[in-house]
Amino acid sequence: MDKRTFIKELALAGLSLPLGLNLQAGKPGNVRSRGLRNGKTVPLADWLGQYEDASAQALADDEVYWEGIRGGYKLKPDYINLENGYYNFLPETILEAYIGHVRDVNYQGSYYMRTVQWDNKSAMAAKLAVLAGCASDELIITRNTTESLDMVIGGYKWKVGDEAVMAAQDYGSMLEMFKLVGDRYGVVSKVVSVPNHPASDEELVALYESAITPRTRLLMVSHMINITGQILPVRKICDMAHQHGVEVMVDGAHAFAHFQYNIPDLHCDYYGSSLHKWLSVPLGSGMLYVKKGLSANIWPLLAESNHSLSGIGLLNHTGTLPVHTDLAIADAVDYYQKMGPDRKEARLRYIQQYWTKQARVLPGVIVNTPEDPTRSCGIANVGIKGMKPADLASTLLKKYGIYTVAIDGAGVQGCRITPNVYTTPQDLDVLVKSLKELGANV
Ligand SMILES: Cc1ncc(COP(=O)(O)O)c(C=O)c1O
């Protein structure tokens, strides 16, 4: 489907610009608004078509363009949602497609489950593999990152005294899973602490290397640290670990479909992500990448009865699942590609920098995310000196109508701020105003 067709489909789905959007409210001097009927609401199809050749950088601060994307979401008016990190709820076009899949699977019933269910799941995995830049026999669909990565940790063929390296800033479920295999198999967890403001990639590589010993077998690293939004130099860490004979498992929960990369270019051995985060697949969708030839290193979580399967397929037995969720993967990938992965990345980085640049210089305000734009994208974390993160989160909600999540641990005290493609600079102006007022009281 080309971009024109996609735009037409959006329009047919009734996704026109938000009621009463006044195009005069767009960025002053925006040449792309020429030819439009100023002051009138126009269909999204007429409007988005003008942007076909616009570059990601040119569109990053083009508020008219992003207002159109925002118009495709049904937004709850009660608060400004700056907590998209847990779940990137769906734009209406994906939601409607998903509801259609629920109806269709229900209509076909067991016939669907006994006939095309598996072919469709394979087709979805193949589509994801193209997006991830890997081979289709290196990727399976799971329910989430937790299932993907805990399957690797729990299924690894550990021996007593083996060591694994990880960071205090990694996600709790994986840290807990390493403790569980510690109790079960005698695996020792070596935990480093990643600085919020590293001076260089080399500092981070050396930090991880310092925890490796001759007994180390597996190193876990977050592609993007979930509590601060810091992006880690994963490829350099993988190359270093491989020199020591250590395999690397990457937690990509927040990276996939947030910023662009091909998984094989990271040189990792295992990679897990949640598709209900940045790809906007309905809840309960994830993926696991296992580099070709390595799947035999992992004991499956559940035994596969189809003996014709081999390789990564042996890790993918699930039992009966909400299979309509799998089907929505194609809709979410199409939506993402038509919006433009490069446009999304540039916009998310732009809006994060929009507010953090202002916040970094405010008295009493601490930004816990690196300033270097290559070390972050949409997510950042901010605290107020002397204020508990939980109090900050509740004040932001009650006094300013901003919904966030408090982070208090692993060297990070603040609220995680996760905008999405529908977030406006005006939303973030409210955040900056609140930080200014709260920081001034310190
Ligand atoms: C870095 C990281 N890893 C793993 C997870 C777990 O994701 P899920 O609950 O979708 O399995 C999260 C959830 O926020 C996360 O931030």
GROMACS .gro file of C-alpha atoms and ligand atoms in nm:
model
  458
    1MET     CA    1   0.000   0.000   0.000
    2ASP     CA    2   0.152   0.336  -0.093
    3LYS     CA    3   0.118   0.649   0.113
    4ARG     CA    4  -0.168   0.792  -0.095
    5THR     CA    5  -0.372   0.475  -0.052
    6PHE     CA    6  -0.301   0.471   0.319
    7ILE     CA    7  -0.412   0.829   0.357
    8LYS     CA    8  -0.728   0.754   0.162
    9GLU     CA    9  -0.795   0.461   0.392
   10LEU     CA   10  -0.752   0.681   0.696
   11ALA     CA   11  -1.004   0.920   0.551
   12LEU     CA   12  -1.246   0.639   0.472
   13ALA     CA   13  -1.213   0.522   0.831
   14GLY     CA   14  -1.351   0.861   0.925
   15LEU     CA   15  -1.021   0.989   1.058
   16SER     CA   16  -1.046   1.348   0.953
   17LEU     CA   17  -0.880   1.628   1.140
   18PRO     CA   18  -1.008   1.696   1.489
   19LEU     CA   19  -1.333   1.886   1.496
   20GLY     CA   20  -1.287   2.250   1.421
   21LEU     CA   21  -0.911   2.235   1.365
   22ASN     CA   22  -0.820   2.573   1.226
   23LEU     CA   23  -0.537   2.550   0.981
   24GLN     CA   24  -0.443   2.909   1.057
   25ALA     CA   25  -0.330   2.773   1.392
   26GLY     CA   26  -0.047   2.588   1.215
   27LYS     CA   27   0.316   2.691   1.222
   28PRO     CA   28   0.349   3.043   1.082
   29GLY     CA   29   0.505   3.046   0.738
   30ASN     CA   30   0.451   2.674   0.684
   31VAL     CA   31   0.463   2.653   0.306
   32ARG     CA   32   0.280   2.323   0.302
   33SER     CA   33  -0.036   2.487   0.429
   34ARG     CA   34  -0.055   2.692   0.105
   35GLY     CA   35  -0.352   2.597  -0.108
   36LEU     CA   36  -0.558   2.483   0.188
   37ARG     CA   37  -0.875   2.664   0.280
   38ASN     CA   38  -0.760   2.856   0.585
   39GLY     CA   39  -1.004   2.849   0.869
   40LYS     CA   40  -1.184   2.533   0.751
   41THR     CA   41  -1.164   2.176   0.864
   42VAL     CA   42  -1.039   1.954   0.579
   43PRO     CA   43  -1.024   1.577   0.539
   44LEU     CA   44  -0.700   1.416   0.645
   45ALA     CA   45  -0.660   1.270   0.296
   46ASP     CA   46  -0.650   1.612   0.130
   47TRP     CA   47  -0.415   1.739   0.390
   48LEU     CA   48  -0.157   1.465   0.451
   49GLY     CA   49  -0.097   1.416   0.080
   50GLN     CA   50   0.100   1.739   0.072
   51TYR     CA   51   0.368   1.595   0.299
   52GLU     CA   52   0.470   1.303   0.085
   53ASP     CA   53   0.815   1.433   0.004
   54ALA     CA   54   0.886   1.616   0.331
   55SER     CA   55   1.194   1.499   0.520
   56ALA     CA   56   1.181   1.374   0.878
   57GLN     CA   57   1.390   1.666   1.002
   58ALA     CA   58   1.172   1.921   0.823
   59LEU     CA   59   0.858   1.772   0.980
   60ALA     CA   60   0.991   1.728   1.334
   61ASP     CA   61   0.859   2.068   1.444
   62ASP     CA   62   0.578   2.102   1.190
   63GLU     CA   63   0.281   2.127   1.423
   64VAL     CA   64   0.024   2.112   1.142
   65TYR     CA   65   0.152   1.772   1.039
   66TRP     CA   66   0.153   1.632   1.393
   67GLU     CA   67  -0.189   1.780   1.464
   68GLY     CA   68  -0.315   1.557   1.186
   69ILE     CA   69  -0.157   1.249   1.346
   70ARG     CA   70  -0.308   1.356   1.679
   71GLY     CA   71  -0.647   1.372   1.508
   72GLY     CA   72  -0.626   0.996   1.453
   73TYR     CA   73  -0.630   0.933   1.830
   74LYS     CA   74  -0.920   0.942   2.072
   75LEU     CA   75  -0.767   1.127   2.367
   76LYS     CA   76  -0.909   1.123   2.718
   77PRO     CA   77  -0.961   1.486   2.811
   78ASP     CA   78  -0.909   1.437   3.187
   79TYR     CA   79  -0.530   1.471   3.184
   80ILE     CA   80  -0.226   1.517   2.963
   81ASN     CA   81  -0.095   1.164   2.919
   82LEU     CA   82   0.284   1.169   2.954
   83GLU     CA   83   0.296   0.802   3.050
   84ASN     CA   84   0.293   0.631   2.713
   85GLY     CA   85   0.587   0.414   2.817
   86TYR     CA   86   0.371   0.148   2.975
   87TYR     CA   87   0.134   0.116   2.683
   88ASN     CA   88   0.117   0.313   2.359
   89PHE     CA   89  -0.260   0.292   2.332
   90LEU     CA   90  -0.387   0.257   1.977
   91PRO     CA   91  -0.476   0.522   1.723
   92GLU     CA   92  -0.832   0.469   1.602
   93THR     CA   93  -0.729   0.315   1.272
   94ILE     CA   94  -0.542   0.028   1.443
   95LEU     CA   95  -0.815  -0.006   1.707
   96GLU     CA   96  -1.085  -0.042   1.441
   97ALA     CA   97  -0.880  -0.298   1.248
   98TYR     CA   98  -0.823  -0.492   1.570
   99ILE     CA   99  -1.194  -0.493   1.654
  100GLY     CA  100  -1.253  -0.626   1.303
  101HIS     CA  101  -1.010  -0.914   1.373
  102VAL     CA  102  -1.186  -0.993   1.702
  103ARG     CA  103  -1.517  -1.013   1.513
  104ASP     CA  104  -1.374  -1.221   1.233
  105VAL     CA  105  -1.203  -1.478   1.459
  106ASN     CA  106  -1.522  -1.499   1.663
  107TYR     CA  107  -1.727  -1.549   1.347
  108GLN     CA  108  -1.504  -1.831   1.227
  109GLY     CA  109  -1.461  -1.987   1.571
  110SER     CA  110  -1.271  -2.314   1.595
  111TYR     CA  111  -1.252  -2.332   1.217
  112TYR     CA  112  -1.015  -2.034   1.222
  113MET     CA  113  -0.813  -2.184   1.506
  114ARG     CA  114  -0.776  -2.519   1.325
  115THR     CA  115  -0.701  -2.383   0.979
  116VAL     CA  116  -0.521  -2.052   0.921
  117GLN     CA  117  -0.425  -1.956   1.276
  118TRP     CA  118  -0.063  -2.071   1.245
  119ASP     CA  119  -0.009  -1.952   0.889
  120ASN     CA  120  -0.131  -1.609   0.991
  121LYS     CA  121   0.097  -1.602   1.293
  122SER     CA  122   0.395  -1.694   1.072
  123ALA     CA  123   0.301  -1.420   0.827
  124MET     CA  124   0.294  -1.166   1.113
  125ALA     CA  125   0.633  -1.285   1.240
  126ALA     CA  126   0.774  -1.255   0.888
  127LYS     CA  127   0.642  -0.897   0.862
  128LEU     CA  128   0.802  -0.812   1.194
  129ALA     CA  129   1.128  -0.972   1.086
  130VAL     CA  130   1.141  -0.738   0.786
  131LEU     CA  131   1.092  -0.441   1.019
  132ALA     CA  132   1.359  -0.576   1.255
  133GLY     CA  133   1.598  -0.640   0.965
  134CYS     CA  134   1.647  -1.005   1.056
  135ALA     CA  135   1.563  -1.340   0.896
  136SER     CA  136   1.213  -1.473   0.956
  137ASP     CA  137   1.355  -1.784   1.125
  138GLU     CA  138   1.526  -1.563   1.385
  139LEU     CA  139   1.208  -1.410   1.530
  140ILE     CA  140   0.900  -1.535   1.713
  141ILE     CA  141   0.591  -1.360   1.847
  142THR     CA  142   0.550  -1.374   2.223
  143ARG     CA  143   0.315  -1.200   2.466
  144ASN     CA  144   0.564  -0.940   2.585
  145THR     CA  145   0.927  -0.862   2.670
  146THR     CA  146   0.898  -1.037   3.004
  147GLU     CA  147   0.805  -1.365   2.840
  148SER     CA  148   1.075  -1.325   2.572
  149LEU     CA  149   1.363  -1.245   2.804
  150ASP     CA  150   1.260  -1.461   3.098
  151MET     CA  151   1.238  -1.754   2.856
  152VAL     CA  152   1.604  -1.694   2.768
  153ILE     CA  153   1.714  -1.644   3.129
  154GLY     CA  154   1.511  -1.939   3.262
  155GLY     CA  155   1.590  -2.166   2.967
  156TYR     CA  156   1.964  -2.100   2.950
  157LYS     CA  157   2.167  -2.414   3.020
  158TRP     CA  158   2.326  -2.288   3.341
  159LYS     CA  159   2.582  -2.463   3.559
  160VAL     CA  160   2.648  -2.393   3.927
  161GLY     CA  161   2.876  -2.092   3.967
  162ASP     CA  162   2.800  -1.944   3.623
  163GLU     CA  163   2.776  -1.565   3.628
  164ALA     CA  164   2.551  -1.317   3.452
  165VAL     CA  165   2.608  -0.941   3.418
  166MET     CA  166   2.327  -0.687   3.431
  167ALA     CA  167   2.254  -0.334   3.556
  168ALA     CA  168   2.060  -0.204   3.855
  169GLN     CA  169   1.867   0.010   3.605
  170ASP     CA  170   1.738  -0.293   3.412
  171TYR     CA  171   1.373  -0.390   3.436
  172GLY     CA  172   1.267  -0.558   3.761
  173SER     CA  173   1.111  -0.872   3.608
  174MET     CA  174   1.440  -0.970   3.446
  175LEU     CA  175   1.646  -0.892   3.755
  176GLU     CA  176   1.405  -1.110   3.954
  177MET     CA  177   1.433  -1.389   3.697
  178PHE     CA  178   1.812  -1.385   3.736
  179LYS     CA  179   1.760  -1.417   4.113
  180LEU     CA  180   1.530  -1.713   4.051
  181VAL     CA  181   1.787  -1.896   3.837
  182GLY     CA  182   2.037  -1.803   4.109
  183ASP     CA  183   1.823  -1.990   4.363
  184ARG     CA  184   1.758  -2.277   4.126
  185TYR     CA  185   2.093  -2.329   3.952
  186GLY     CA  186   2.343  -2.131   4.161
  187VAL     CA  187   2.388  -1.856   3.899
  188VAL     CA  188   2.559  -1.543   4.037
  189SER     CA  189   2.424  -1.202   3.930
  190LYS     CA  190   2.688  -0.930   3.888
  191VAL     CA  191   2.508  -0.596   3.892
  192VAL     CA  192   2.666  -0.274   3.762
  193SER     CA  193   2.513   0.072   3.797
  194VAL     CA  194   2.481   0.283   3.483
  195PRO     CA  195   2.546   0.657   3.540
  196ASN     CA  196   2.264   0.890   3.437
  197HIS     CA  197   2.510   1.113   3.255
  198PRO     CA  198   2.790   0.904   3.103
  199ALA     CA  199   3.088   1.087   2.955
  200SER     CA  200   3.135   0.846   2.665
  201ASP     CA  201   3.045   0.508   2.517
  202GLU     CA  202   3.383   0.383   2.633
  203GLU     CA  203   3.294   0.459   2.996
  204LEU     CA  204   2.984   0.239   2.962
  205VAL     CA  205   3.164  -0.041   2.779
  206ALA     CA  206   3.436  -0.041   3.048
  207LEU     CA  207   3.170  -0.049   3.320
  208TYR     CA  208   3.011  -0.367   3.179
  209GLU     CA  209   3.354  -0.518   3.107
  210SER     CA  210   3.460  -0.463   3.468
  211ALA     CA  211   3.194  -0.712   3.583
  212ILE     CA  212   3.298  -0.991   3.344
  213THR     CA  213   3.503  -1.279   3.485
  214PRO     CA  214   3.604  -1.615   3.335
  215ARG     CA  215   3.275  -1.754   3.477
  216THR     CA  216   3.048  -1.503   3.297
  217ARG     CA  217   2.816  -1.662   3.039
  218LEU     CA  218   2.544  -1.405   2.968
  219LEU     CA  219   2.528  -1.026   2.978
  220MET     CA  220   2.194  -0.844   2.980
  221VAL     CA  221   2.179  -0.484   2.860
  222SER     CA  222   1.885  -0.250   2.810
  223HIS     CA  223   1.876  -0.088   2.467
  224MET     CA  224   1.692   0.202   2.630
  225ILE     CA  225   1.685   0.222   3.010
  226ASN     CA  226   1.317   0.237   3.094
  227ILE     CA  227   1.342   0.470   3.396
  228THR     CA  228   1.549   0.744   3.229
  229GLY     CA  229   1.521   0.687   2.852
  230GLN     CA  230   1.900   0.660   2.819
  231ILE     CA  231   2.004   0.469   2.504
  232LEU     CA  232   2.306   0.247   2.562
  233PRO     CA  233   2.583   0.170   2.307
  234VAL     CA  234   2.461  -0.186   2.265
  235ARG     CA  235   2.673  -0.283   1.967
  236LYS     CA  236   2.996  -0.178   2.139
  237ILE     CA  237   2.892  -0.366   2.453
  238CYS     CA  238   2.812  -0.678   2.247
  239ASP     CA  239   3.145  -0.665   2.065
  240MET     CA  240   3.330  -0.627   2.394
  241ALA     CA  241   3.137  -0.915   2.556
  242HIS     CA  242   3.194  -1.146   2.261
  243GLN     CA  243   3.569  -1.089   2.291
  244HIS     CA  244   3.533  -1.248   2.636
  245GLY     CA  245   3.318  -1.534   2.502
  246VAL     CA  246   3.006  -1.391   2.670
  247GLU     CA  247   2.667  -1.389   2.497
  248VAL     CA  248   2.447  -1.080   2.510
  249MET     CA  249   2.072  -1.054   2.561
  250VAL     CA  250   1.922  -0.711   2.489
  251ASP     CA  251   1.609  -0.573   2.652
  252GLY     CA  252   1.455  -0.373   2.370
  253ALA     CA  253   1.117  -0.314   2.535
  254HIS     CA  254   1.136   0.061   2.473
  255ALA     CA  255   1.345   0.069   2.159
  256PHE     CA  256   1.150  -0.117   1.890
  257ALA     CA  257   0.948   0.118   1.666
  258HIS     CA  258   1.061   0.411   1.883
  259PHE     CA  259   1.391   0.478   1.705
  260GLN     CA  260   1.538   0.304   1.402
  261TYR     CA  261   1.787   0.018   1.385
  262ASN     CA  262   1.820  -0.335   1.254
  263ILE     CA  263   1.858  -0.595   1.526
  264PRO     CA  264   2.143  -0.787   1.356
  265ASP     CA  265   2.344  -0.461   1.335
  266LEU     CA  266   2.354  -0.459   1.715
  267HIS     CA  267   2.555  -0.785   1.710
  268CYS     CA  268   2.348  -0.924   2.000
  269ASP     CA  269   2.255  -1.289   2.051
  270TYR     CA  270   1.904  -1.248   2.193
  271TYR     CA  271   1.667  -0.950   2.173
  272GLY     CA  272   1.323  -0.908   2.327
  273SER     CA  273   1.063  -0.635   2.291
  274SER     CA  274   0.699  -0.554   2.365
  275LEU     CA  275   0.494  -0.461   2.061
  276HIS     CA  276   0.219  -0.298   2.270
  277LYS     CA  277   0.472  -0.030   2.357
  278TRP     CA  278   0.607   0.178   2.070
  279LEU     CA  279   0.459  -0.017   1.779
  280SER     CA  280   0.104   0.032   1.917
  281VAL     CA  281  -0.010  -0.327   1.881
  282PRO     CA  282  -0.298  -0.414   2.119
  283LEU     CA  283  -0.197  -0.529   2.466
  284GLY     CA  284  -0.025  -0.864   2.503
  285SER     CA  285   0.210  -0.868   2.206
  286GLY     CA  286   0.586  -0.911   2.205
  287MET     CA  287   0.873  -1.063   2.013
  288LEU     CA  288   1.193  -1.255   2.066
  289TYR     CA  289   1.491  -1.254   1.831
  290VAL     CA  290   1.744  -1.533   1.861
  291LYS     CA  291   2.048  -1.516   1.635
  292LYS     CA  292   2.055  -1.799   1.383
  293GLY     CA  293   2.202  -2.114   1.529
  294LEU     CA  294   2.160  -2.016   1.895
  295SER     CA  295   1.805  -2.132   1.970
  296ALA     CA  296   1.931  -2.474   2.083
  297ASN     CA  297   2.103  -2.292   2.375
  298ILE     CA  298   1.758  -2.228   2.529
  299TRP     CA  299   1.527  -2.485   2.684
  300PRO     CA  300   1.173  -2.404   2.565
  301LEU     CA  301   0.931  -2.274   2.825
  302LEU     CA  302   0.658  -2.509   2.697
  303ALA     CA  303   0.711  -2.831   2.505
  304GLU     CA  304   0.632  -2.820   2.133
  305SER     CA  305   0.432  -3.113   1.998
  306ASN     CA  306   0.483  -3.036   1.629
  307HIS     CA  307   0.798  -3.238   1.566
  308SER     CA  308   0.841  -3.097   1.218
  309LEU     CA  309   0.937  -2.765   1.377
  310SER     CA  310   1.302  -2.686   1.438
  311GLY     CA  311   1.517  -2.394   1.543
  312ILE     CA  312   1.339  -2.097   1.699
  313GLY     CA  313   0.999  -2.260   1.631
  314LEU     CA  314   1.067  -2.498   1.919
  315LEU     CA  315   1.062  -2.198   2.156
  316ASN     CA  316   0.721  -2.080   2.037
  317HIS     CA  317   0.469  -2.321   2.184
  318THR     CA  318   0.204  -2.118   2.366
  319GLY     CA  319  -0.129  -2.291   2.409
  320THR     CA  320  -0.442  -2.102   2.306
  321LEU     CA  321  -0.402  -1.725   2.293
  322PRO     CA  322  -0.604  -1.419   2.183
  323VAL     CA  323  -0.492  -1.472   1.823
  324HIS     CA  324  -0.667  -1.159   1.696
  325THR     CA  325  -0.392  -0.963   1.870
  326ASP     CA  326  -0.139  -1.128   1.638
  327LEU     CA  327  -0.341  -1.013   1.338
  328ALA     CA  328  -0.324  -0.650   1.446
  329ILE     CA  329   0.056  -0.661   1.415
  330ALA     CA  330   0.021  -0.613   1.037
  331ASP     CA  331  -0.203  -0.309   1.089
  332ALA     CA  332   0.038  -0.156   1.339
  333VAL     CA  333   0.341  -0.215   1.115
  334ASP     CA  334   0.157  -0.059   0.817
  335TYR     CA  335   0.056   0.241   1.026
  336TYR     CA  336   0.412   0.290   1.152
  337GLN     CA  337   0.561   0.261   0.806
  338LYS     CA  338   0.314   0.502   0.653
  339MET     CA  339   0.369   0.757   0.927
  340GLY     CA  340   0.741   0.711   0.862
  341PRO     CA  341   0.980   0.552   1.115
  342ASP     CA  342   1.229   0.831   1.051
  343ARG     CA  343   0.960   1.096   1.107
  344LYS     CA  344   0.849   0.934   1.429
  345GLU     CA  345   1.203   0.913   1.566
  346ALA     CA  346   1.283   1.274   1.472
  347ARG     CA  347   0.956   1.400   1.623
  348LEU     CA  348   0.996   1.210   1.949
  349ARG     CA  349   1.353   1.331   1.990
  350TYR     CA  350   1.246   1.685   1.904
  351ILE     CA  351   0.966   1.702   2.161
  352GLN     CA  352   1.182   1.548   2.433
  353GLN     CA  353   1.452   1.806   2.365
  354TYR     CA  354   1.184   2.076   2.348
  355TRP     CA  355   1.101   2.039   2.716
  356THR     CA  356   1.430   1.907   2.858
  357LYS     CA  357   1.629   2.200   2.715
  358GLN     CA  358   1.404   2.434   2.912
  359ALA     CA  359   1.395   2.214   3.222
  360ARG     CA  360   1.773   2.165   3.249
  361VAL     CA  361   1.831   2.532   3.328
  362LEU     CA  362   1.548   2.569   3.581
  363PRO     CA  363   1.651   2.611   3.946
  364GLY     CA  364   1.563   2.313   4.165
  365VAL     CA  365   1.501   2.087   3.865
  366ILE     CA  366   1.713   1.778   3.786
  367VAL     CA  367   1.693   1.606   3.448
  368ASN     CA  368   1.810   1.245   3.487
  369THR     CA  369   1.856   1.180   3.113
  370PRO     CA  370   2.174   1.255   2.912
  371GLU     CA  371   2.179   1.584   2.722
  372ASP     CA  372   2.349   1.436   2.414
  373PRO     CA  373   2.059   1.380   2.169
  374THR     CA  374   2.209   1.052   2.047
  375ARG     CA  375   2.179   0.907   2.398
  376SER     CA  376   1.800   0.940   2.424
  377CYS     CA  377   1.487   0.978   2.212
  378GLY     CA  378   1.129   1.038   2.333
  379ILE     CA  379   1.163   0.943   2.701
  380ALA     CA  380   1.330   1.148   2.975
  381ASN     CA  381   1.313   1.167   3.352
  382VAL     CA  382   1.288   1.475   3.571
  383GLY     CA  383   1.299   1.533   3.945
  384ILE     CA  384   1.261   1.825   4.183
  385LYS     CA  385   1.534   1.866   4.446
  386GLY     CA  386   1.413   1.744   4.784
  387MET     CA  387   1.074   1.626   4.654
  388LYS     CA  388   0.982   1.258   4.664
  389PRO     CA  389   0.905   1.124   4.315
  390ALA     CA  390   0.567   0.994   4.433
  391ASP     CA  391   0.478   1.344   4.559
  392LEU     CA  392   0.593   1.496   4.232
  393ALA     CA  393   0.377   1.254   4.031
  394SER     CA  394   0.074   1.322   4.244
  395THR     CA  395   0.124   1.701   4.234
  396LEU     CA  396   0.167   1.691   3.857
  397LEU     CA  397  -0.164   1.508   3.828
  398LYS     CA  398  -0.369   1.690   4.089
  399LYS     CA  399  -0.243   2.044   4.037
  400TYR     CA  400  -0.141   2.046   3.670
  401GLY     CA  401  -0.342   1.763   3.514
  402ILE     CA  402  -0.035   1.574   3.390
  403TYR     CA  403  -0.020   1.196   3.417
  404THR     CA  404   0.331   1.047   3.464
  405VAL     CA  405   0.493   0.767   3.665
  406ALA     CA  406   0.721   0.810   3.968
  407ILE     CA  407   1.063   0.640   3.965
  408ASP     CA  408   1.246   0.610   4.296
  409GLY     CA  409   1.545   0.379   4.291
  410ALA     CA  410   1.861   0.267   4.110
  411GLY     CA  411   2.004   0.619   4.133
  412VAL     CA  412   1.699   0.780   3.974
  413GLN     CA  413   1.457   1.005   4.162
  414GLY     CA  414   1.199   1.168   3.944
  415CYS     CA  415   0.908   1.115   3.713
  416ARG     CA  416   0.943   0.941   3.378
  417ILE     CA  417   0.802   1.160   3.104
  418THR     CA  418   0.692   0.963   2.799
  419PRO     CA  419   0.517   1.164   2.528
  420ASN     CA  420   0.393   1.006   2.207
  421VAL     CA  421   0.338   1.117   1.848
  422TYR     CA  422   0.014   1.292   1.946
  423THR     CA  423   0.180   1.503   2.219
  424THR     CA  424   0.193   1.877   2.148
  425PRO     CA  425   0.446   2.140   2.255
  426GLN     CA  426   0.153   2.302   2.440
  427ASP     CA  427   0.119   1.986   2.652
  428LEU     CA  428   0.489   2.011   2.731
  429ASP     CA  429   0.461   2.383   2.808
  430VAL     CA  430   0.228   2.284   3.092
  431LEU     CA  431   0.496   2.043   3.217
  432VAL     CA  432   0.770   2.308   3.197
  433LYS     CA  433   0.549   2.562   3.379
  434SER     CA  434   0.483   2.311   3.657
  435LEU     CA  435   0.856   2.231   3.692
  436LYS     CA  436   0.935   2.602   3.705
  437GLU     CA  437   0.686   2.658   3.986
  438LEU     CA  438   0.780   2.346   4.183
  439GLY     CA  439   1.156   2.403   4.138
  440ALA     CA  440   1.122   2.764   4.258
  441ASN     CA  441   0.982   2.644   4.590
  442VAL     CA  442   1.290   2.434   4.669
  443LIG     C1  443   1.298  -0.208   2.993
  443LIG     C2  444   1.175  -0.292   3.011
  443LIG     N1  445   1.187  -0.423   2.998
  443LIG     C3  446   1.081  -0.505   3.009
  443LIG     C4  447   0.956  -0.455   3.037
  443LIG     C5  448   0.841  -0.550   3.051
  443LIG     O1  449   0.752  -0.530   2.949
  443LIG     P1  450   0.619  -0.620   2.946
  443LIG     O2  451   0.546  -0.595   3.073
  443LIG     O3  452   0.549  -0.573   2.826
  443LIG     O4  453   0.666  -0.760   2.939
  443LIG     C6  454   0.937  -0.320   3.052
  443LIG     C7  455   0.805  -0.263   3.080
  443LIG     O5  456   0.783  -0.147   3.094
  443LIG     C8  457   1.051  -0.235   3.038
  443LIG     O6  458   1.040  -0.104   3.052
   0.00000   0.00000   0.00000
